[in-house]
Short mmCIF file of C-alpha atoms and ligand atoms in Angstrom, two decimals:
data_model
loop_
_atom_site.label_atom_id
_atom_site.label_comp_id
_atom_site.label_asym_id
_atom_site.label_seq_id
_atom_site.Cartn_x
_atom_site.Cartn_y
_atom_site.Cartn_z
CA UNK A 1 123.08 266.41 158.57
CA UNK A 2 122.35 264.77 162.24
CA UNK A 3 119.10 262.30 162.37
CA UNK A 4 117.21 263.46 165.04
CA UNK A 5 116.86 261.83 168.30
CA UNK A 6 120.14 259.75 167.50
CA UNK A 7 123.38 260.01 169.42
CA UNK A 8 126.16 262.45 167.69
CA UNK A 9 128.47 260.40 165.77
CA UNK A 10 131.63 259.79 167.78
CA UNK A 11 134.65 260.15 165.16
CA UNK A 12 137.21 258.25 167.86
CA UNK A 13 135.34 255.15 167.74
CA UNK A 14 137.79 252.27 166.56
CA UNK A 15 135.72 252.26 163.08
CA UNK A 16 136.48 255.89 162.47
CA UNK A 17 140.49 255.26 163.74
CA UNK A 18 140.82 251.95 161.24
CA UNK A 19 139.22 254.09 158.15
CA UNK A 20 141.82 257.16 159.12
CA UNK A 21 144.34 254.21 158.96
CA UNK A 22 145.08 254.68 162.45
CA UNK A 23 144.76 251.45 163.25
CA UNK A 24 145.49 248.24 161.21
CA UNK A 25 142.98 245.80 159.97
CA UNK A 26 143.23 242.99 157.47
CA UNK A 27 141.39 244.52 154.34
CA UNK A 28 139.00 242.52 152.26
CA UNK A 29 137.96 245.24 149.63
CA UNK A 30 137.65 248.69 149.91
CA UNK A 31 136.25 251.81 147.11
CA UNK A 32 134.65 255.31 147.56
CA UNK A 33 132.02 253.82 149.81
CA UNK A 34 133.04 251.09 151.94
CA UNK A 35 135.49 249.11 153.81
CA UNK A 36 135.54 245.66 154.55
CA UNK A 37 137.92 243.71 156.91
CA UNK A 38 138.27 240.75 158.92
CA UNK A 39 136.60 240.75 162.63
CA UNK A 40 139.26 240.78 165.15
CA UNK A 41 137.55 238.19 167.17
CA UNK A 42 135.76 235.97 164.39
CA UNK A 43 132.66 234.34 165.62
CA UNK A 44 132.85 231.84 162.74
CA UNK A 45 135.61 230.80 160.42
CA UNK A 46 134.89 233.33 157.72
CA UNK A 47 133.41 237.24 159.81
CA UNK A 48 134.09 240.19 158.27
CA UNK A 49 132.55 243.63 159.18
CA UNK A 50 131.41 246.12 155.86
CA UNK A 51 131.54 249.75 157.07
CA UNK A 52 130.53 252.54 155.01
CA UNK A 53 133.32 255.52 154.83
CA UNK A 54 130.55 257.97 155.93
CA UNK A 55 129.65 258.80 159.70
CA UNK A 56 126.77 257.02 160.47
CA UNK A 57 126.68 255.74 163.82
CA UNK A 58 123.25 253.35 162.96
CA UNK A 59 121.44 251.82 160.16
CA UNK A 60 118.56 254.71 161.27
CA UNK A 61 121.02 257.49 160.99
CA UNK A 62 122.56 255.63 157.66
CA UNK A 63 119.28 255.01 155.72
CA UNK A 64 118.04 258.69 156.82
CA UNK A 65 121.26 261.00 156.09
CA UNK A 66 123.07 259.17 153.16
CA UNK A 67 123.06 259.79 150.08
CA UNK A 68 121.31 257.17 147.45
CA UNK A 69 124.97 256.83 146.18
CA UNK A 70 126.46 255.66 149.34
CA UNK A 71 123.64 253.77 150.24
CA UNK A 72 123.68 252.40 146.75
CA UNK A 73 127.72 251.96 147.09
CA UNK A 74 128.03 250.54 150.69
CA UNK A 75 125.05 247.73 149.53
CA UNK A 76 126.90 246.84 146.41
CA UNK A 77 129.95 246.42 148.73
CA UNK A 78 128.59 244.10 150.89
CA UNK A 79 127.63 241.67 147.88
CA UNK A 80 130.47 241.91 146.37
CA UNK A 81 132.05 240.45 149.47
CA UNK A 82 129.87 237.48 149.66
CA UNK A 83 130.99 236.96 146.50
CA UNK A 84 134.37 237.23 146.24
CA UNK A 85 134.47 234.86 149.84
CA UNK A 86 132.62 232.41 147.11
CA UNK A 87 130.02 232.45 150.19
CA UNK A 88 126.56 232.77 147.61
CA UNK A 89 126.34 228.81 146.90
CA UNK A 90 127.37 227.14 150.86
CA UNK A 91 125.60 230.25 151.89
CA UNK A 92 126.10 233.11 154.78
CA UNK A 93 124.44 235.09 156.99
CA UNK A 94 124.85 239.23 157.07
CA UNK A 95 123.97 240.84 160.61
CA UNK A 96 123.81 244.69 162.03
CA UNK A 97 123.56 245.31 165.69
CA UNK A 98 121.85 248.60 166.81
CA UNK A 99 122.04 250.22 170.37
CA UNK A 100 122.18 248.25 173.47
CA UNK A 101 119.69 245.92 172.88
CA UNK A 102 121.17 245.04 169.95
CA UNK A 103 124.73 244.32 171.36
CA UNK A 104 126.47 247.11 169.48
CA UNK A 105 129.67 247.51 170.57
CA UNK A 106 131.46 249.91 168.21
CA UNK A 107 129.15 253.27 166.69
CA UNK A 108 129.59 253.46 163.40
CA UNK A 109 127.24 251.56 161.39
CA UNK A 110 128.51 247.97 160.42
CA UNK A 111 127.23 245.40 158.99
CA UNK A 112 129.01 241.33 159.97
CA UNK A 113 128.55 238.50 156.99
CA UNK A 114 129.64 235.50 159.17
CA UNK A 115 129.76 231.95 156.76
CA UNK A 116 132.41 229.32 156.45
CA UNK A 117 129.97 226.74 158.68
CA UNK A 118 126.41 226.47 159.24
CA UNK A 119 125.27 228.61 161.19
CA UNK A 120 122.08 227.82 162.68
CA UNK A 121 118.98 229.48 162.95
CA UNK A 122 118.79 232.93 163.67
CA UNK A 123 118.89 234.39 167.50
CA UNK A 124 119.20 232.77 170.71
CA UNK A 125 115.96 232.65 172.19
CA UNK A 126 117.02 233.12 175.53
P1 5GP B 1 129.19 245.14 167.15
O1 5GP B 1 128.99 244.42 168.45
O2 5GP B 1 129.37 246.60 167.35
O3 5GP B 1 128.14 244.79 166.14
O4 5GP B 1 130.51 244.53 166.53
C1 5GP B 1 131.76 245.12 166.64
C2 5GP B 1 132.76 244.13 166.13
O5 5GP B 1 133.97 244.79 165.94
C3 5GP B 1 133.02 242.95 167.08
O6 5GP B 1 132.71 241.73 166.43
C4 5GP B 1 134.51 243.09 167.40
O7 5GP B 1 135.18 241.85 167.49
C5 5GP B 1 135.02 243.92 166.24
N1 5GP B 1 136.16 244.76 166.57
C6 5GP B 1 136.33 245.54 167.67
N2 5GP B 1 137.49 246.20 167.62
C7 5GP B 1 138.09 245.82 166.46
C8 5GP B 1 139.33 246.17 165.86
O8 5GP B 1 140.13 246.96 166.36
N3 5GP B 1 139.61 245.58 164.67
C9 5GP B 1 138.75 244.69 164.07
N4 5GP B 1 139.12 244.16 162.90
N5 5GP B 1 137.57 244.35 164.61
C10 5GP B 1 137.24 244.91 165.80
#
């Protein structure tokens, strides 16, 4: 069921093509709930993206329509990742853009866990 006030999910976006298997990406895990791959254009040695399989074009739209399951699932996903990267101990960083402001770029509800360096604090300021 649509959130209200949110854009329609658009089921061409590259998200929606890579889950269909329409396009390639370089899988990290996947189950019932999620997908993770490697970022096409890494912004640090180890970025991957965590998508949940459902149609959720925003962390809004995601917390509001899914079901405790998939939120349950697509959060258990995204620590298993940091994991299995062996990112917990050096540490990470996990980041969701939302909307324009937010620099989202592809709609479907992602989530980036960038590590491999450090990383800084936070947000440009700028
Ligand atoms: P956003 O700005 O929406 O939070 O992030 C979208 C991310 O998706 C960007 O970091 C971009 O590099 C990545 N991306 C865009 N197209 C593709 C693609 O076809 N394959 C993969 N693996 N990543 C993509």
């Amino acid at each position: 069921m649509p959130v209200s006030g949110l854009p329609p999910y658009d089921d061409q976006n590259i998200f929606a093509r890579i889950l269909r298997g329409e396009i390639p990406c370089r899988k990290v895990f996947e189950d019932e709930w999620a997908l993770a791959f490697h970022d096409i254009n890494p912004q640090a040695p180890i970025h991957v993206l965590v998508i949940p399989k459902g149609p959720y074009c925003s962390f809004a739209d995601f917390s509001a329509a899914a079901s405790a399951e998939e939120i349950a699932g697509f959060t258990r996903a995204v620590g298993k990742v940091a994991r299995d990267l062996e990112l917990e101990s050096p540490g990470y960083r996990i980041l969701a853009n939302m909307g324009s402001h937010g620099g989202q770029e592809v709609p479907h509800f992602h989530v980036h866990l960038f590590g491999g360096r450090p990383l800084g604090r936070m947000v440009p300021t700028a």
